[in-house]
Structure formats: C-alpha cells, structure tokens
Tab-separated table of C-alpha atoms and ligand atoms in Angstrom:
chain	number	residue	atom	x	y	z
Z	15	MET	CA	53.733	-20.046	272.078
Z	16	ARG	CA	54.262	-16.369	271.164
Z	17	GLN	CA	52.229	-16.277	267.962
Z	18	TYR	CA	48.935	-17.620	266.640
Z	19	SER	CA	47.205	-17.477	263.249
Z	20	LEU	CA	43.443	-17.708	263.219
Z	21	ILE	CA	40.750	-18.057	260.573
Z	22	ALA	CA	37.907	-15.544	260.988
Z	23	PRO	CA	34.921	-16.507	258.789
Z	24	ALA	CA	32.229	-14.164	257.483
Z	25	LYS	CA	28.549	-14.743	258.199
Z	26	ILE	CA	25.358	-14.401	256.223
Z	27	ASN	CA	21.843	-14.072	257.596
Z	28	LEU	CA	19.402	-16.692	256.365
Z	29	TYR	CA	16.654	-14.939	258.318
Z	30	LEU	CA	16.401	-11.521	259.930
Z	31	GLU	CA	13.210	-10.351	261.608
Z	32	ILE	CA	12.977	-7.068	263.497
Z	33	ILE	CA	10.665	-7.652	266.423
Z	34	GLY	CA	10.747	-4.389	268.332
Z	35	ASP	CA	12.637	-1.754	270.260
Z	36	ARG	CA	14.740	-2.510	273.329
Z	37	PRO	CA	15.215	-0.245	276.328
Z	38	ASP	CA	18.964	-0.037	275.494
Z	39	GLY	CA	18.146	1.621	272.151
Z	40	PHE	CA	18.988	-1.437	270.042
Z	41	HIS	CA	16.461	-3.537	268.167
Z	42	GLU	CA	15.074	-6.834	269.390
Z	43	LEU	CA	15.859	-9.317	266.611
Z	44	ALA	CA	15.314	-12.920	265.612
Z	45	MET	CA	17.967	-14.056	263.150
Z	46	VAL	CA	19.367	-17.218	261.671
Z	47	LEU	CA	23.118	-16.750	261.296
Z	48	GLN	CA	25.357	-18.893	259.114
Z	49	SER	CA	29.166	-18.993	258.883
Z	50	ILE	CA	30.696	-19.271	255.426
Z	51	ASP	CA	34.244	-20.137	254.427
Z	52	LEU	CA	34.997	-16.676	253.020
Z	53	ALA	CA	37.374	-15.661	255.802
Z	54	ASP	CA	40.077	-13.256	256.974
Z	55	LYS	CA	43.318	-14.521	258.488
Z	56	ILE	CA	44.421	-12.896	261.727
Z	57	ASP	CA	47.989	-13.186	263.043
Z	58	ILE	CA	48.492	-12.382	266.712
Z	59	LYS	CA	52.027	-11.931	267.980
Z	60	ALA	CA	53.381	-10.994	271.399
Z	61	ILE	CA	55.591	-7.891	271.380
Z	62	GLY	CA	57.844	-6.646	274.149
Z	63	ILE	CA	56.225	-3.278	274.804
Z	64	GLU	CA	52.840	-2.817	276.485
Z	65	THR	CA	50.957	-1.598	273.456
Z	66	ILE	CA	48.418	-2.822	270.880
Z	67	VAL	CA	49.412	-2.548	267.220
Z	68	VAL	CA	46.990	-3.299	264.367
Z	69	ARG	CA	48.080	-3.769	260.745
Z	70	CYS	CA	45.679	-4.332	257.887
Z	71	ASP	CA	46.230	-4.552	254.133
Z	72	HIS	CA	42.833	-2.947	253.325
Z	73	PRO	CA	42.681	0.861	252.881
Z	74	GLU	CA	39.173	1.239	254.360
Z	75	VAL	CA	39.967	-0.576	257.571
Z	76	PRO	CA	41.259	1.630	260.390
Z	77	ALA	CA	44.552	0.586	261.997
Z	78	ASP	CA	43.869	2.432	265.266
Z	79	SER	CA	41.408	2.207	268.146
Z	80	GLY	CA	38.558	2.442	265.586
Z	81	ASN	CA	39.329	-1.130	264.571
Z	82	LEU	CA	37.116	-3.704	266.286
Z	83	ALA	CA	40.103	-6.049	266.571
Z	84	TYR	CA	42.000	-3.331	268.475
Z	85	ARG	CA	38.998	-2.809	270.732
Z	86	ALA	CA	38.823	-6.523	271.503
Z	87	ALA	CA	42.483	-6.504	272.582
Z	88	ALA	CA	41.973	-3.295	274.589
Z	89	LEU	CA	38.989	-4.825	276.383
Z	90	LEU	CA	40.960	-7.925	277.394
Z	91	SER	CA	43.984	-5.877	278.495
Z	92	LYS	CA	41.720	-3.743	280.676
Z	93	GLN	CA	39.956	-6.788	282.051
Z	94	PHE	CA	43.245	-8.573	282.864
Z	95	PRO	CA	45.798	-5.791	283.560
Z	96	ASP	CA	48.222	-8.112	285.404
Z	97	VAL	CA	48.375	-10.498	282.463
Z	98	PHE	CA	48.853	-7.609	280.029
Z	99	ALA	CA	51.736	-6.340	282.168
Z	100	ARG	CA	53.277	-9.837	282.381
Z	101	TYR	CA	52.996	-10.780	278.700
Z	102	GLY	CA	53.462	-7.319	277.187
Z	103	GLY	CA	51.652	-5.994	274.145
Z	104	VAL	CA	50.392	-7.557	270.992
Z	105	GLU	CA	50.649	-7.034	267.244
Z	106	ILE	CA	47.529	-7.962	265.271
Z	107	THR	CA	47.845	-8.394	261.502
Z	108	ILE	CA	44.579	-8.631	259.541
Z	109	HIS	CA	44.737	-10.238	256.096
Z	110	LYS	CA	41.407	-8.983	254.659
Z	111	ARG	CA	39.407	-11.131	252.285
Z	112	ILE	CA	35.910	-10.394	253.635
Z	113	PRO	CA	34.519	-7.298	251.882
Z	114	VAL	CA	34.255	-4.308	254.228
Z	115	ALA	CA	30.920	-2.748	255.311
Z	116	ALA	CA	29.144	-5.459	253.378
Z	117	GLY	CA	26.722	-6.972	255.912
Z	118	LEU	CA	29.056	-9.958	256.381
Z	119	ALA	CA	30.283	-9.145	259.921
Z	120	GLY	CA	33.938	-8.858	258.893
Z	121	GLY	CA	34.889	-6.547	261.758
Z	122	SER	CA	32.989	-8.643	264.293
Z	123	SER	CA	34.715	-11.793	263.132
Z	124	ASN	CA	38.136	-10.104	263.426
Z	125	ALA	CA	37.287	-9.072	267.002
Z	126	ALA	CA	36.122	-12.623	267.759
Z	127	ALA	CA	39.473	-13.976	266.478
Z	128	VAL	CA	41.400	-11.563	268.703
Z	129	LEU	CA	39.442	-12.664	271.786
Z	130	VAL	CA	40.076	-16.347	271.005
Z	131	GLY	CA	43.734	-15.721	270.065
Z	132	LEU	CA	44.587	-13.603	273.100
Z	133	ASP	CA	42.924	-16.131	275.390
Z	134	MET	CA	45.514	-18.604	274.100
Z	135	LEU	CA	48.477	-16.196	273.896
Z	136	TRP	CA	47.916	-14.894	277.431
Z	137	GLN	CA	46.839	-18.317	278.762
Z	138	LEU	CA	43.683	-16.835	280.272
Z	139	GLY	CA	41.771	-20.144	280.270
Z	140	LEU	CA	38.438	-18.472	279.520
Z	141	THR	CA	35.481	-20.627	278.500
Z	142	ARG	CA	33.726	-20.063	275.192
Z	143	SER	CA	30.755	-18.497	276.970
Z	144	GLN	CA	33.029	-16.144	278.919
Z	145	LEU	CA	34.627	-15.059	275.644
Z	146	GLN	CA	31.160	-14.608	274.118
Z	147	GLU	CA	30.031	-12.519	277.082
Z	148	LEU	CA	33.059	-10.233	276.633
Z	149	GLY	CA	32.473	-10.105	272.869
Z	150	ALA	CA	28.828	-9.071	273.317
Z	151	ARG	CA	30.060	-5.894	275.036
Z	152	LEU	CA	31.754	-4.852	271.768
Z	153	GLY	CA	29.234	-5.987	269.174
Z	154	SER	CA	26.086	-8.098	268.863
Z	155	ASP	CA	27.486	-10.394	266.146
Z	156	ILE	CA	30.718	-11.236	268.003
Z	157	PRO	CA	29.321	-14.088	270.168
Z	158	PHE	CA	28.071	-15.815	267.015
Z	159	CYS	CA	31.367	-15.220	265.196
Z	160	ILE	CA	33.216	-17.012	268.022
Z	161	ALA	CA	31.022	-20.130	267.830
Z	162	GLY	CA	30.065	-20.085	264.137
Z	163	GLY	CA	28.074	-22.779	262.362
Z	164	THR	CA	24.318	-22.267	262.154
Z	165	SER	CA	22.501	-20.525	265.013
Z	166	LEU	CA	19.318	-18.774	265.934
Z	167	GLY	CA	20.172	-15.416	267.501
Z	168	THR	CA	17.687	-13.431	269.571
Z	169	GLY	CA	17.974	-10.349	271.762
Z	170	ARG	CA	20.389	-8.078	269.864
Z	171	GLY	CA	21.488	-11.268	268.092
Z	172	GLU	CA	23.809	-12.280	270.912
Z	173	LYS	CA	21.547	-14.877	272.611
Z	174	LEU	CA	22.348	-17.970	270.620
Z	175	SER	CA	20.614	-21.305	270.142
Z	176	PRO	CA	22.784	-23.578	267.966
Z	177	LEU	CA	20.912	-25.263	265.100
Z	178	GLN	CA	21.668	-28.309	262.950
Z	179	ASP	CA	24.863	-27.896	260.884
Z	180	LEU	CA	24.097	-27.385	257.209
Z	181	GLU	CA	26.463	-29.223	254.894
Z	182	ASP	CA	26.943	-28.992	251.151
Z	183	LEU	CA	25.331	-25.621	250.717
Z	184	TYR	CA	27.067	-22.907	248.724
Z	185	ALA	CA	26.524	-19.161	248.641
Z	186	ILE	CA	27.337	-17.001	245.639
Z	187	LEU	CA	27.912	-13.500	246.996
Z	188	ALA	CA	28.007	-10.296	244.990
Z	189	LYS	CA	28.708	-6.724	246.020
Z	190	TYR	CA	29.258	-3.448	244.193
Z	191	ARG	CA	32.810	-2.476	245.092
Z	192	ASN	CA	32.111	1.178	245.839
Z	193	LEU	CA	28.789	0.715	247.576
Z	194	SER	CA	28.318	0.386	251.310
Z	195	VAL	CA	25.234	0.686	253.511
Z	196	SER	CA	25.395	2.097	257.011
Z	197	THR	CA	23.947	-0.422	259.464
Z	198	PRO	CA	22.618	2.316	261.848
Z	199	TRP	CA	20.958	4.065	258.878
Z	200	ALA	CA	19.212	0.830	257.830
Z	201	TYR	CA	17.855	0.125	261.325
Z	202	ASN	CA	16.833	3.742	261.995
Z	203	THR	CA	15.033	3.993	258.675
Z	204	TYR	CA	13.258	0.731	259.425
Z	205	ARG	CA	12.135	2.117	262.776
Z	206	GLN	CA	10.789	5.267	261.105
Z	207	GLN	CA	8.885	3.340	258.449
Z	208	PHE	CA	7.783	0.187	260.232
Z	209	GLY	CA	7.894	1.086	263.948
Z	210	ASP	CA	4.093	0.706	264.065
Z	211	SER	CA	4.414	-3.060	263.651
Z	212	TYR	CA	6.829	-3.446	266.605
Z	213	ALA	CA	5.869	-5.690	269.514
Z	214	SER	CA	4.526	-3.264	272.094
Z	215	ASP	CA	4.802	-5.234	275.336
Z	216	LEU	CA	6.922	-7.995	276.860
Z	217	ASP	CA	4.357	-10.780	276.238
Z	218	ASN	CA	4.030	-9.837	272.626
Z	219	LEU	CA	7.842	-9.710	272.317
Z	220	GLU	CA	8.214	-13.182	273.816
Z	221	SER	CA	5.481	-14.694	271.654
Z	222	ARG	CA	7.072	-13.301	268.469
Z	223	ARG	CA	10.447	-14.667	269.571
Z	224	GLN	CA	8.874	-18.082	270.206
Z	225	ARG	CA	7.163	-17.967	266.820
Z	226	VAL	CA	10.580	-17.916	265.137
Z	227	HIS	CA	12.005	-20.575	267.531
Z	228	SER	CA	9.255	-23.019	266.534
Z	229	GLY	CA	8.752	-21.550	263.073
Z	230	PRO	CA	9.224	-22.881	259.532
Z	231	ILE	CA	12.850	-21.819	258.889
Z	232	VAL	CA	14.131	-23.445	262.092
Z	233	SER	CA	12.161	-26.580	261.231
Z	234	ALA	CA	13.523	-26.601	257.643
Z	235	ILE	CA	17.071	-26.364	259.063
Z	236	ALA	CA	16.378	-29.170	261.565
Z	237	HIS	CA	15.280	-31.350	258.611
Z	238	ARG	CA	18.130	-30.087	256.414
Z	239	ASP	CA	15.480	-29.319	253.808
Z	240	LYS	CA	17.550	-27.166	251.452
Z	241	GLU	CA	14.703	-26.306	249.075
Z	242	LYS	CA	12.591	-25.055	251.973
Z	243	ILE	CA	15.495	-23.112	253.465
Z	244	GLY	CA	15.913	-21.370	250.115
Z	245	GLN	CA	12.205	-20.531	249.938
Z	246	LEU	CA	12.090	-19.241	253.519
Z	247	LEU	CA	15.028	-16.806	253.319
Z	248	HIS	CA	13.806	-13.539	254.835
Z	249	ASN	CA	15.337	-10.192	255.717
Z	250	ASP	CA	13.200	-7.298	257.019
Z	251	LEU	CA	15.976	-4.800	256.179
Z	252	GLU	CA	15.403	-5.423	252.460
Z	253	LYS	CA	12.230	-3.317	252.864
Z	254	VAL	CA	14.314	-0.177	253.443
Z	255	VAL	CA	17.583	-0.929	251.647
Z	256	LEU	CA	16.240	-2.209	248.294
Z	257	PRO	CA	14.044	0.835	247.504
Z	258	GLU	CA	16.960	3.164	248.351
Z	259	TYR	CA	19.534	1.195	246.335
Z	260	PRO	CA	17.889	0.092	243.053
Z	261	GLN	CA	21.104	-1.536	241.814
Z	262	VAL	CA	21.003	-3.916	244.819
Z	263	GLN	CA	17.371	-4.698	243.996
Z	264	LYS	CA	18.342	-5.473	240.367
Z	265	LEU	CA	21.189	-7.686	241.493
Z	266	ARG	CA	18.849	-9.603	243.763
Z	267	GLU	CA	16.384	-10.035	240.880
Z	268	ALA	CA	19.177	-11.273	238.604
Z	269	PHE	CA	20.087	-13.974	241.163
Z	270	ALA	CA	16.447	-14.923	241.804
Z	271	ALA	CA	15.875	-15.403	238.042
Z	272	GLU	CA	18.533	-18.160	238.012
Z	273	ASN	CA	17.757	-21.690	239.042
Z	274	VAL	CA	18.857	-21.232	242.679
Z	275	LEU	CA	17.456	-22.377	246.019
Z	276	GLY	CA	16.842	-18.741	247.012
Z	277	ALA	CA	18.365	-15.269	246.876
Z	278	MET	CA	18.499	-12.443	249.416
Z	279	MET	CA	20.444	-9.493	250.792
Z	280	SER	CA	22.657	-10.294	253.800
Z	281	GLY	CA	22.275	-8.257	257.020
Z	282	SER	CA	22.015	-4.543	256.275
Z	283	GLY	CA	23.555	-5.169	252.852
Z	284	PRO	CA	24.568	-4.310	250.286
Z	285	THR	CA	25.895	-7.854	249.658
Z	286	VAL	CA	23.378	-10.090	247.900
Z	287	PHE	CA	23.677	-13.868	247.964
Z	288	ALA	CA	22.057	-16.892	246.358
Z	289	LEU	CA	22.186	-20.501	247.540
Z	290	THR	CA	22.968	-23.636	245.539
Z	291	GLU	CA	23.644	-27.282	246.363
Z	292	SER	CA	26.942	-27.583	244.498
Z	293	ARG	CA	30.039	-25.520	243.758
Z	294	GLU	CA	29.629	-26.218	240.029
Z	295	ARG	CA	26.132	-24.753	240.054
Z	296	ALA	CA	27.369	-21.785	242.121
Z	297	GLU	CA	30.034	-21.088	239.496
Z	298	GLU	CA	27.460	-21.279	236.682
Z	299	VAL	CA	25.163	-18.845	238.517
Z	300	ALA	CA	28.030	-16.437	239.230
Z	301	SER	CA	29.052	-16.338	235.581
Z	302	ALA	CA	25.432	-15.995	234.375
Z	303	VAL	CA	24.761	-13.054	236.729
Z	304	ARG	CA	28.151	-11.490	235.948
Z	305	GLY	CA	27.292	-11.637	232.222
Z	306	LYS	CA	23.793	-10.276	232.746
Z	307	MET	CA	24.850	-7.353	234.956
Z	308	ALA	CA	27.994	-6.590	232.888
Z	309	ASP	CA	29.385	-4.221	235.525
Z	310	THR	CA	33.121	-4.136	236.209
Z	311	ASN	CA	32.377	-2.643	239.622
Z	312	LEU	CA	30.665	-5.841	240.766
Z	313	ASP	CA	32.670	-8.455	242.712
Z	314	PHE	CA	31.656	-12.095	243.154
Z	315	TRP	CA	32.670	-14.752	245.678
Z	316	ILE	CA	31.695	-18.377	246.081
Z	317	ALA	CA	31.665	-19.675	249.641
Z	318	LYS	CA	30.694	-22.926	251.297
Z	319	PHE	CA	28.664	-23.078	254.499
Z	320	ASN	CA	31.102	-23.498	257.365
Z	321	PRO	CA	30.371	-25.562	260.486
Z	322	SER	CA	32.651	-23.538	262.766
Z	323	GLY	CA	33.562	-20.037	263.831
Z	324	ILE	CA	37.069	-19.000	264.870
Z	325	THR	CA	39.660	-21.763	264.371
Z	326	LEU	CA	43.442	-21.986	264.284
Z	327	ALA	CA	44.845	-21.570	260.771
E	11	ATP	P1	27.885	-6.034	260.178
E	11	ATP	O1	27.412	-7.101	259.234
E	11	ATP	O2	28.298	-6.571	261.545
E	11	ATP	O3	27.026	-4.814	260.223
E	11	ATP	P2	29.654	-5.217	258.165
E	11	ATP	O4	30.117	-6.491	257.533
E	11	ATP	O5	28.558	-4.496	257.474
E	11	ATP	O6	29.272	-5.511	259.637
E	11	ATP	P3	32.358	-4.432	258.656
E	11	ATP	O7	33.126	-5.013	257.515
E	11	ATP	O8	32.482	-5.103	259.966
E	11	ATP	O9	30.837	-4.220	258.281
E	11	ATP	O10	32.824	-2.899	258.761
E	11	ATP	C1	31.997	-1.850	259.173
E	11	ATP	C2	32.875	-0.629	259.440
E	11	ATP	O11	33.709	-0.886	260.564
E	11	ATP	C3	33.806	-0.296	258.292
E	11	ATP	O12	33.399	0.915	257.739
E	11	ATP	C4	35.209	-0.231	258.862
E	11	ATP	O13	35.818	1.003	258.649
E	11	ATP	C5	35.033	-0.443	260.365
E	11	ATP	N1	35.928	-1.496	260.918
E	11	ATP	C6	36.473	-1.487	262.120
E	11	ATP	N2	37.213	-2.577	262.340
E	11	ATP	C7	37.136	-3.339	261.240
E	11	ATP	C8	37.690	-4.587	260.871
E	11	ATP	N3	38.517	-5.267	261.685
E	11	ATP	N4	37.352	-5.090	259.665
E	11	ATP	C9	36.526	-4.394	258.852
E	11	ATP	N5	35.989	-3.204	259.137
E	11	ATP	C10	36.289	-2.655	260.320
C-alpha cells in the first residue's frame, strides 16, 4: 500500500493538576485526558523523491519543518535511514477541522497520525509503546494521542494509565476565532504565581501523584458516574488564563449557568467546553450559549467522547 488516510482526534482535559517542577524544565502534571470525535484527517502518500512534503488547508498551520507532523516524519526518517532511502519520501496532507492553538492538541494528534501512518507505509513493525516512546520525544501529548480513549497522564503527561472508556458523553466546545493562548506563557505564569505550592521533594511529588491515581475523579470514571465527573472537572491553568482573558471567563460562566454536567477550559485554553449526556441536550446548550453571547467571532462544535486515538479513515 502506497497511501493511508488516518483520523486524528482532538483531546480535552477533564482534569489538569500542576504538581511541581521537573529537572528537565517541564512541569510535573497529573491529567485526565479524553479523546473526542472532533478530528483532522491526515493523508500519507509515498513519493519518489527522498523528501518530506506537508500540505495543510489552514492558514495558521506551517507547511514546513515547524509543523509537528513534518517533525514526526523527520524523526522516523532519521531513526530508520535505510527504510527512508528504500521507500523514498512522503507527502502529508492535513485536512484541518480541529481549531488551532486551542488547547485541543491538534498538532500533537497530527504528529501521532504520522507516526502510526509511516509505521504502516514503511512497514516498520513498531509496537504501540515504541511509537509512543518516539512521540514523547516530540511532544508530551503525542503518546496519549496515539492511544486515545480516557487516560490518566503523569510525568509531563506522557506516562499513561488507561482508564475506563466513557460512553455517551458529549462535549460542547466554544472558542473565540481570533483568540489563542500560548501554552508556554500559561505554564510560566502559573510557575510565577503559584510556584510556592509546588511539591518540593521526590516523596511529596510521588504522594501527590498517588493522590490523583486513587482520587475522586479517577474513581468517578471507574464507576462511569457522569454527574460526579462533571462536578470534579478541574484545571489549574484556569487560575492564570481566566483572569487574563475575561471573555473566556464569561464564556465559561455562560456554559456553567446552563443545565450541564460541568464546564471548564481545556488545557491551556482558550477553548471552553461543557459536558452533557445527549447530543440533543448538547445542541440546546450550544444554541442557548450562542444566543446569550451573541458574538459572531465565537465558534461552536459538538463532539462525542471517543474510545480510540489514531485510526484508519
Ligand atoms: P496543546 O493542547 O498540545 O498545547 P494546542 O491545541 O493548543 O496544543 P495546536 O493546535 O497543536 O495547539 O497548535 C499550536 C501551534 O503549533 C500553532 O500555533 C501552530 O502554528 C503550530 N503547529 C505546528 N504543527 C501544527 C499542526 N500540525 N496542527 C496545528 N498546529 C500546528
């Protein structure tokens, strides 16, 4: 086969706790990650010449080595130079549906799809954990994007413990079209403002990690208790992003005022989401919030929780 099409789903965070600093300069996190069926489609095609070409229909997505999908292909070609020489180059076409710089891991999911797709195209025979290990070198969310579903992520978010699949849950997502939040800014600002509360030694770090492992949100997921999950949504980054971006705060309040299971900002934002148990209810909430906010610059999506990560289209 000389061509594959893959589905690359977005993710939301149901929980994001910043535990402390790591020696590598990143933050130690405890997160619950959830795939949703808002997804990009990635076409991967073998081309004769030994080069990597990226095409994307979205103006804000780079089509050069700045693209995470390009970097995933470059990493594999460097790792397996003989295979690259034998099979030649690759053309990667990204059909963007996931909003960009939105806290939904769009770039990471594209990179995850390229790793999975090239493994097939180049017949590398890598295991999922080998692909995840390679992905972790490019971005902390990539290992999760490969596996998908519902997972607890610790470390930088790349150490995954799969959790119970959550079925029949819907997310209404909303994002101001021209607003993006820099992920490094959000984490650095958090460090400046809340660094005092960081775990200061290894024991303390481990006990805070364990507290999430055996904590209420993981238990609510294990029991598929949707009401509880909604009540326990948590994201430390809201503490720095919401005061800086009042319109995101207002959007979150508008969702929370509806009869929803819960509402929160995803990742470093600025996407806000609310959870419901049916698509009908999700549509009602979307139209109520759209009417209330009355802003033509605000986009809405309805997505279902997805039990898998990268799959063939
Ligand atoms: P995360 O939730 O992992 O922080 P995000 O959803 O906030 O990510 P992305 O959509 O992945 O953000 O994009 C972040 C930046 O990365 C964008 O400004 C974009 O220019 C760049 N980028 C590089 N490759 C891609 C890609 N394949 N898709 C989208 N953005 C990309």
